[in-house]
């Protein structure tokens, strides 16, 4: 006997309607309504994803992301089916598949975010630095001085040694 018969749930039109004695149980009624809404959302997403899957204008990255999302959707639907049948999904392989699909989607989102980050235009940066390098600096004991100041200090040191 399936769970739907145990709860005496009757499908009428778009939503679920419980028998009179179960309508008073807010917990069951809320669970059924939540399930119905989740199922409707998944169905809508699946229709959109399948229609987009037929588009010939998708890039390879978009196709991979869409296929990953379809795997997530179908795995979620199968998980919901197993739960309705009263199966213990904690010991079922679907949990591993569902977790793997979530990881793939998270990794895809991470990659897309990193690709959208601003990038440094290296040729322009090199030109900018080269144009601003008319003054050369030298590290003189932890103090940055111009090359001209460094040469003068060497001359001053050399002159002071000659005077002694």
PDB file of C-alpha atoms in Angstrom:
ATOM      1  CA  UNK A   1       0.000   0.000   0.000  1.00  0.00           C
ATOM      2  CA  UNK A   2       1.483   3.389  -0.962  1.00  0.00           C
ATOM      3  CA  UNK A   3       1.737   6.461   1.212  1.00  0.00           C
ATOM      4  CA  UNK A   4      -0.855   8.341  -0.835  1.00  0.00           C
ATOM      5  CA  UNK A   5      -3.490   5.744   0.090  1.00  0.00           C
ATOM      6  CA  UNK A   6      -2.404   5.715   3.752  1.00  0.00           C
ATOM      7  CA  UNK A   7      -3.109   9.443   4.031  1.00  0.00           C
ATOM      8  CA  UNK A   8      -6.350   9.134   2.028  1.00  0.00           C
ATOM      9  CA  UNK A   9      -5.310  11.954  -0.267  1.00  0.00           C
ATOM     10  CA  UNK A  10      -7.474  12.638  -3.292  1.00  0.00           C
ATOM     11  CA  UNK A  11      -6.133  14.576  -6.250  1.00  0.00           C
ATOM     12  CA  UNK A  12      -8.715  17.072  -7.471  1.00  0.00           C
ATOM     13  CA  UNK A  13      -7.783  19.504 -10.204  1.00  0.00           C
ATOM     14  CA  UNK A  14      -4.556  21.338  -9.450  1.00  0.00           C
ATOM     15  CA  UNK A  15      -4.074  20.745  -5.708  1.00  0.00           C
ATOM     16  CA  UNK A  16      -4.446  17.966  -3.189  1.00  0.00           C
ATOM     17  CA  UNK A  17      -7.495  17.674  -0.988  1.00  0.00           C
ATOM     18  CA  UNK A  18      -7.418  15.589   2.166  1.00  0.00           C
ATOM     19  CA  UNK A  19     -10.298  13.643   3.611  1.00  0.00           C
ATOM     20  CA  UNK A  20     -12.227  15.463   6.285  1.00  0.00           C
ATOM     21  CA  UNK A  21     -10.503  13.899   9.309  1.00  0.00           C
ATOM     22  CA  UNK A  22      -7.054  14.680   7.874  1.00  0.00           C
ATOM     23  CA  UNK A  23      -7.964  18.277   6.967  1.00  0.00           C
ATOM     24  CA  UNK A  24      -7.919  19.048  10.688  1.00  0.00           C
ATOM     25  CA  UNK A  25      -4.298  17.832  10.960  1.00  0.00           C
ATOM     26  CA  UNK A  26      -2.324  20.962  10.083  1.00  0.00           C
ATOM     27  CA  UNK A  27       0.976  19.087   9.958  1.00  0.00           C
ATOM     28  CA  UNK A  28      -0.175  16.649   7.267  1.00  0.00           C
ATOM     29  CA  UNK A  29      -2.030  19.326   5.348  1.00  0.00           C
ATOM     30  CA  UNK A  30       1.059  21.567   5.365  1.00  0.00           C
ATOM     31  CA  UNK A  31       3.306  18.719   4.240  1.00  0.00           C
ATOM     32  CA  UNK A  32       1.002  17.849   1.346  1.00  0.00           C
ATOM     33  CA  UNK A  33       0.683  21.475   0.263  1.00  0.00           C
ATOM     34  CA  UNK A  34       4.445  21.957   0.472  1.00  0.00           C
ATOM     35  CA  UNK A  35       4.990  18.800  -1.571  1.00  0.00           C
ATOM     36  CA  UNK A  36       2.475  19.965  -4.171  1.00  0.00           C
ATOM     37  CA  UNK A  37       4.148  23.368  -4.500  1.00  0.00           C
ATOM     38  CA  UNK A  38       7.615  21.799  -4.759  1.00  0.00           C
ATOM     39  CA  UNK A  39       6.415  19.390  -7.414  1.00  0.00           C
ATOM     40  CA  UNK A  40       4.819  22.208  -9.417  1.00  0.00           C
ATOM     41  CA  UNK A  41       8.030  24.265  -9.230  1.00  0.00           C
ATOM     42  CA  UNK A  42      10.125  21.295 -10.376  1.00  0.00           C
ATOM     43  CA  UNK A  43       7.710  20.593 -13.213  1.00  0.00           C
ATOM     44  CA  UNK A  44       7.886  24.203 -14.404  1.00  0.00           C
ATOM     45  CA  UNK A  45      11.692  24.237 -14.207  1.00  0.00           C
ATOM     46  CA  UNK A  46      11.863  20.931 -16.071  1.00  0.00           C
ATOM     47  CA  UNK A  47       9.675  22.231 -18.913  1.00  0.00           C
ATOM     48  CA  UNK A  48      11.814  25.372 -19.237  1.00  0.00           C
ATOM     49  CA  UNK A  49      15.067  23.406 -19.116  1.00  0.00           C
ATOM     50  CA  UNK A  50      13.903  20.881 -21.708  1.00  0.00           C
ATOM     51  CA  UNK A  51      12.768  23.616 -24.090  1.00  0.00           C
ATOM     52  CA  UNK A  52      16.117  25.398 -23.650  1.00  0.00           C
ATOM     53  CA  UNK A  53      17.929  22.088 -24.210  1.00  0.00           C
ATOM     54  CA  UNK A  54      16.560  21.986 -27.761  1.00  0.00           C
ATOM     55  CA  UNK A  55      18.048  25.391 -28.604  1.00  0.00           C
ATOM     56  CA  UNK A  56      20.841  25.203 -31.206  1.00  0.00           C
ATOM     57  CA  UNK A  57      22.311  28.532 -30.073  1.00  0.00           C
ATOM     58  CA  UNK A  58      23.779  27.339 -26.786  1.00  0.00           C
ATOM     59  CA  UNK A  59      27.515  27.350 -26.131  1.00  0.00           C
ATOM     60  CA  UNK A  60      29.232  24.226 -24.864  1.00  0.00           C
ATOM     61  CA  UNK A  61      29.480  25.715 -21.336  1.00  0.00           C
ATOM     62  CA  UNK A  62      25.763  26.530 -21.348  1.00  0.00           C
ATOM     63  CA  UNK A  63      24.935  22.986 -22.499  1.00  0.00           C
ATOM     64  CA  UNK A  64      27.064  21.479 -19.740  1.00  0.00           C
ATOM     65  CA  UNK A  65      25.443  23.703 -17.114  1.00  0.00           C
ATOM     66  CA  UNK A  66      21.957  22.890 -18.400  1.00  0.00           C
ATOM     67  CA  UNK A  67      22.695  19.152 -18.444  1.00  0.00           C
ATOM     68  CA  UNK A  68      23.959  19.391 -14.854  1.00  0.00           C
ATOM     69  CA  UNK A  69      20.764  21.171 -13.855  1.00  0.00           C
ATOM     70  CA  UNK A  70      18.656  18.508 -15.600  1.00  0.00           C
ATOM     71  CA  UNK A  71      20.519  15.805 -13.671  1.00  0.00           C
ATOM     72  CA  UNK A  72      19.759  17.688 -10.448  1.00  0.00           C
ATOM     73  CA  UNK A  73      16.071  18.035 -11.379  1.00  0.00           C
ATOM     74  CA  UNK A  74      15.563  14.394 -12.315  1.00  0.00           C
ATOM     75  CA  UNK A  75      17.471  13.202  -9.258  1.00  0.00           C
ATOM     76  CA  UNK A  76      15.293  15.395  -7.053  1.00  0.00           C
ATOM     77  CA  UNK A  77      12.141  14.023  -8.683  1.00  0.00           C
ATOM     78  CA  UNK A  78      13.331  10.468  -8.116  1.00  0.00           C
ATOM     79  CA  UNK A  79      14.141  11.305  -4.480  1.00  0.00           C
ATOM     80  CA  UNK A  80      10.597  12.659  -4.074  1.00  0.00           C
ATOM     81  CA  UNK A  81       9.194   9.487  -5.650  1.00  0.00           C
ATOM     82  CA  UNK A  82      11.165   7.300  -3.247  1.00  0.00           C
ATOM     83  CA  UNK A  83       9.960   9.350  -0.278  1.00  0.00           C
ATOM     84  CA  UNK A  84       6.354   8.955  -1.445  1.00  0.00           C
ATOM     85  CA  UNK A  85       6.843   5.201  -1.633  1.00  0.00           C
ATOM     86  CA  UNK A  86       8.016   5.225   1.977  1.00  0.00           C
ATOM     87  CA  UNK A  87      11.600   4.197   1.162  1.00  0.00           C
ATOM     88  CA  UNK A  88      14.423   5.010   3.544  1.00  0.00           C
ATOM     89  CA  UNK A  89      16.403   7.330   1.252  1.00  0.00           C
ATOM     90  CA  UNK A  90      19.163   7.819   3.809  1.00  0.00           C
ATOM     91  CA  UNK A  91      20.550   4.416   2.810  1.00  0.00           C
ATOM     92  CA  UNK A  92      19.741   4.766  -0.887  1.00  0.00           C
ATOM     93  CA  UNK A  93      22.289   5.673  -3.569  1.00  0.00           C
ATOM     94  CA  UNK A  94      20.134   8.621  -4.639  1.00  0.00           C
ATOM     95  CA  UNK A  95      21.568  10.685  -1.776  1.00  0.00           C
ATOM     96  CA  UNK A  96      25.055  10.342  -3.277  1.00  0.00           C
ATOM     97  CA  UNK A  97      23.734  11.265  -6.739  1.00  0.00           C
ATOM     98  CA  UNK A  98      21.850  14.252  -5.377  1.00  0.00           C
ATOM     99  CA  UNK A  99      24.904  15.486  -3.464  1.00  0.00           C
ATOM    100  CA  UNK A 100      27.082  15.059  -6.550  1.00  0.00           C
ATOM    101  CA  UNK A 101      24.623  17.043  -8.679  1.00  0.00           C
ATOM    102  CA  UNK A 102      24.627  19.832  -6.068  1.00  0.00           C
ATOM    103  CA  UNK A 103      28.454  19.877  -6.085  1.00  0.00           C
ATOM    104  CA  UNK A 104      28.541  20.151  -9.878  1.00  0.00           C
ATOM    105  CA  UNK A 105      26.082  23.062  -9.847  1.00  0.00           C
ATOM    106  CA  UNK A 106      28.018  24.827  -7.072  1.00  0.00           C
ATOM    107  CA  UNK A 107      31.303  24.377  -8.960  1.00  0.00           C
ATOM    108  CA  UNK A 108      29.702  25.715 -12.138  1.00  0.00           C
ATOM    109  CA  UNK A 109      28.460  28.782 -10.272  1.00  0.00           C
ATOM    110  CA  UNK A 110      31.927  29.306  -8.763  1.00  0.00           C
ATOM    111  CA  UNK A 111      33.569  29.126 -12.202  1.00  0.00           C
ATOM    112  CA  UNK A 112      31.076  31.549 -13.738  1.00  0.00           C
ATOM    113  CA  UNK A 113      31.617  34.012 -10.892  1.00  0.00           C
ATOM    114  CA  UNK A 114      35.388  33.885 -11.340  1.00  0.00           C
ATOM    115  CA  UNK A 115      35.064  34.381 -15.097  1.00  0.00           C
ATOM    116  CA  UNK A 116      32.901  37.470 -14.553  1.00  0.00           C
ATOM    117  CA  UNK A 117      35.493  39.053 -12.238  1.00  0.00           C
ATOM    118  CA  UNK A 118      37.381  42.055 -13.620  1.00  0.00           C
ATOM    119  CA  UNK A 119      40.595  41.190 -15.414  1.00  0.00           C
ATOM    120  CA  UNK A 120      43.804  43.181 -15.747  1.00  0.00           C
ATOM    121  CA  UNK A 121      44.706  44.141 -19.329  1.00  0.00           C
ATOM    122  CA  UNK A 122      48.388  43.124 -19.263  1.00  0.00           C
ATOM    123  CA  UNK A 123      49.576  44.847 -22.483  1.00  0.00           C
ATOM    124  CA  UNK A 124      48.009  48.136 -21.365  1.00  0.00           C
ATOM    125  CA  UNK A 125      49.476  47.716 -17.882  1.00  0.00           C
ATOM    126  CA  UNK A 126      52.964  47.155 -19.285  1.00  0.00           C
ATOM    127  CA  UNK A 127      52.675  50.252 -21.498  1.00  0.00           C
ATOM    128  CA  UNK A 128      51.445  52.297 -18.544  1.00  0.00           C
ATOM    129  CA  UNK A 129      54.328  51.188 -16.326  1.00  0.00           C
ATOM    130  CA  UNK A 130      56.923  51.684 -19.073  1.00  0.00           C
ATOM    131  CA  UNK A 131      55.680  55.223 -19.682  1.00  0.00           C
ATOM    132  CA  UNK A 132      55.967  56.055 -15.983  1.00  0.00           C
ATOM    133  CA  UNK A 133      59.440  54.602 -15.506  1.00  0.00           C
ATOM    134  CA  UNK A 134      61.398  57.733 -16.437  1.00  0.00           C
ATOM    135  CA  UNK A 135      62.752  57.875 -12.890  1.00  0.00           C
ATOM    136  CA  UNK A 136      64.725  54.890 -11.620  1.00  0.00           C
ATOM    137  CA  UNK A 137      64.854  54.100  -7.918  1.00  0.00           C
ATOM    138  CA  UNK A 138      67.536  52.274  -5.968  1.00  0.00           C
ATOM    139  CA  UNK A 139      67.239  50.621  -2.570  1.00  0.00           C
ATOM    140  CA  UNK A 140      69.839  52.281  -0.372  1.00  0.00           C
ATOM    141  CA  UNK A 141      69.801  50.550   2.990  1.00  0.00           C
ATOM    142  CA  UNK A 142      66.015  50.182   3.072  1.00  0.00           C
ATOM    143  CA  UNK A 143      65.391  53.691   1.733  1.00  0.00           C
ATOM    144  CA  UNK A 144      64.285  54.148  -1.868  1.00  0.00           C
ATOM    145  CA  UNK A 145      66.175  56.977  -3.563  1.00  0.00           C
ATOM    146  CA  UNK A 146      66.473  58.047  -7.166  1.00  0.00           C
ATOM    147  CA  UNK A 147      69.357  56.726  -9.188  1.00  0.00           C
ATOM    148  CA  UNK A 148      70.772  60.259  -9.395  1.00  0.00           C
ATOM    149  CA  UNK A 149      70.725  60.666  -5.602  1.00  0.00           C
ATOM    150  CA  UNK A 150      72.403  57.275  -5.237  1.00  0.00           C
ATOM    151  CA  UNK A 151      75.261  58.262  -7.597  1.00  0.00           C
ATOM    152  CA  UNK A 152      75.750  61.550  -5.718  1.00  0.00           C
ATOM    153  CA  UNK A 153      75.927  59.720  -2.404  1.00  0.00           C
ATOM    154  CA  UNK A 154      78.587  57.394  -3.857  1.00  0.00           C
ATOM    155  CA  UNK A 155      80.575  60.432  -4.995  1.00  0.00           C
ATOM    156  CA  UNK A 156      80.194  62.080  -1.585  1.00  0.00           C
ATOM    157  CA  UNK A 157      81.406  58.906   0.158  1.00  0.00           C
ATOM    158  CA  UNK A 158      84.316  58.642  -2.272  1.00  0.00           C
ATOM    159  CA  UNK A 159      85.277  62.315  -1.763  1.00  0.00           C
ATOM    160  CA  UNK A 160      85.127  62.028   2.022  1.00  0.00           C
ATOM    161  CA  UNK A 161      87.517  59.033   1.927  1.00  0.00           C
ATOM    162  CA  UNK A 162      89.962  60.999  -0.227  1.00  0.00           C
ATOM    163  CA  UNK A 163      89.905  63.958   2.199  1.00  0.00           C
ATOM    164  CA  UNK A 164      90.955  61.757   5.094  1.00  0.00           C
TER     165      UNK A 164
END
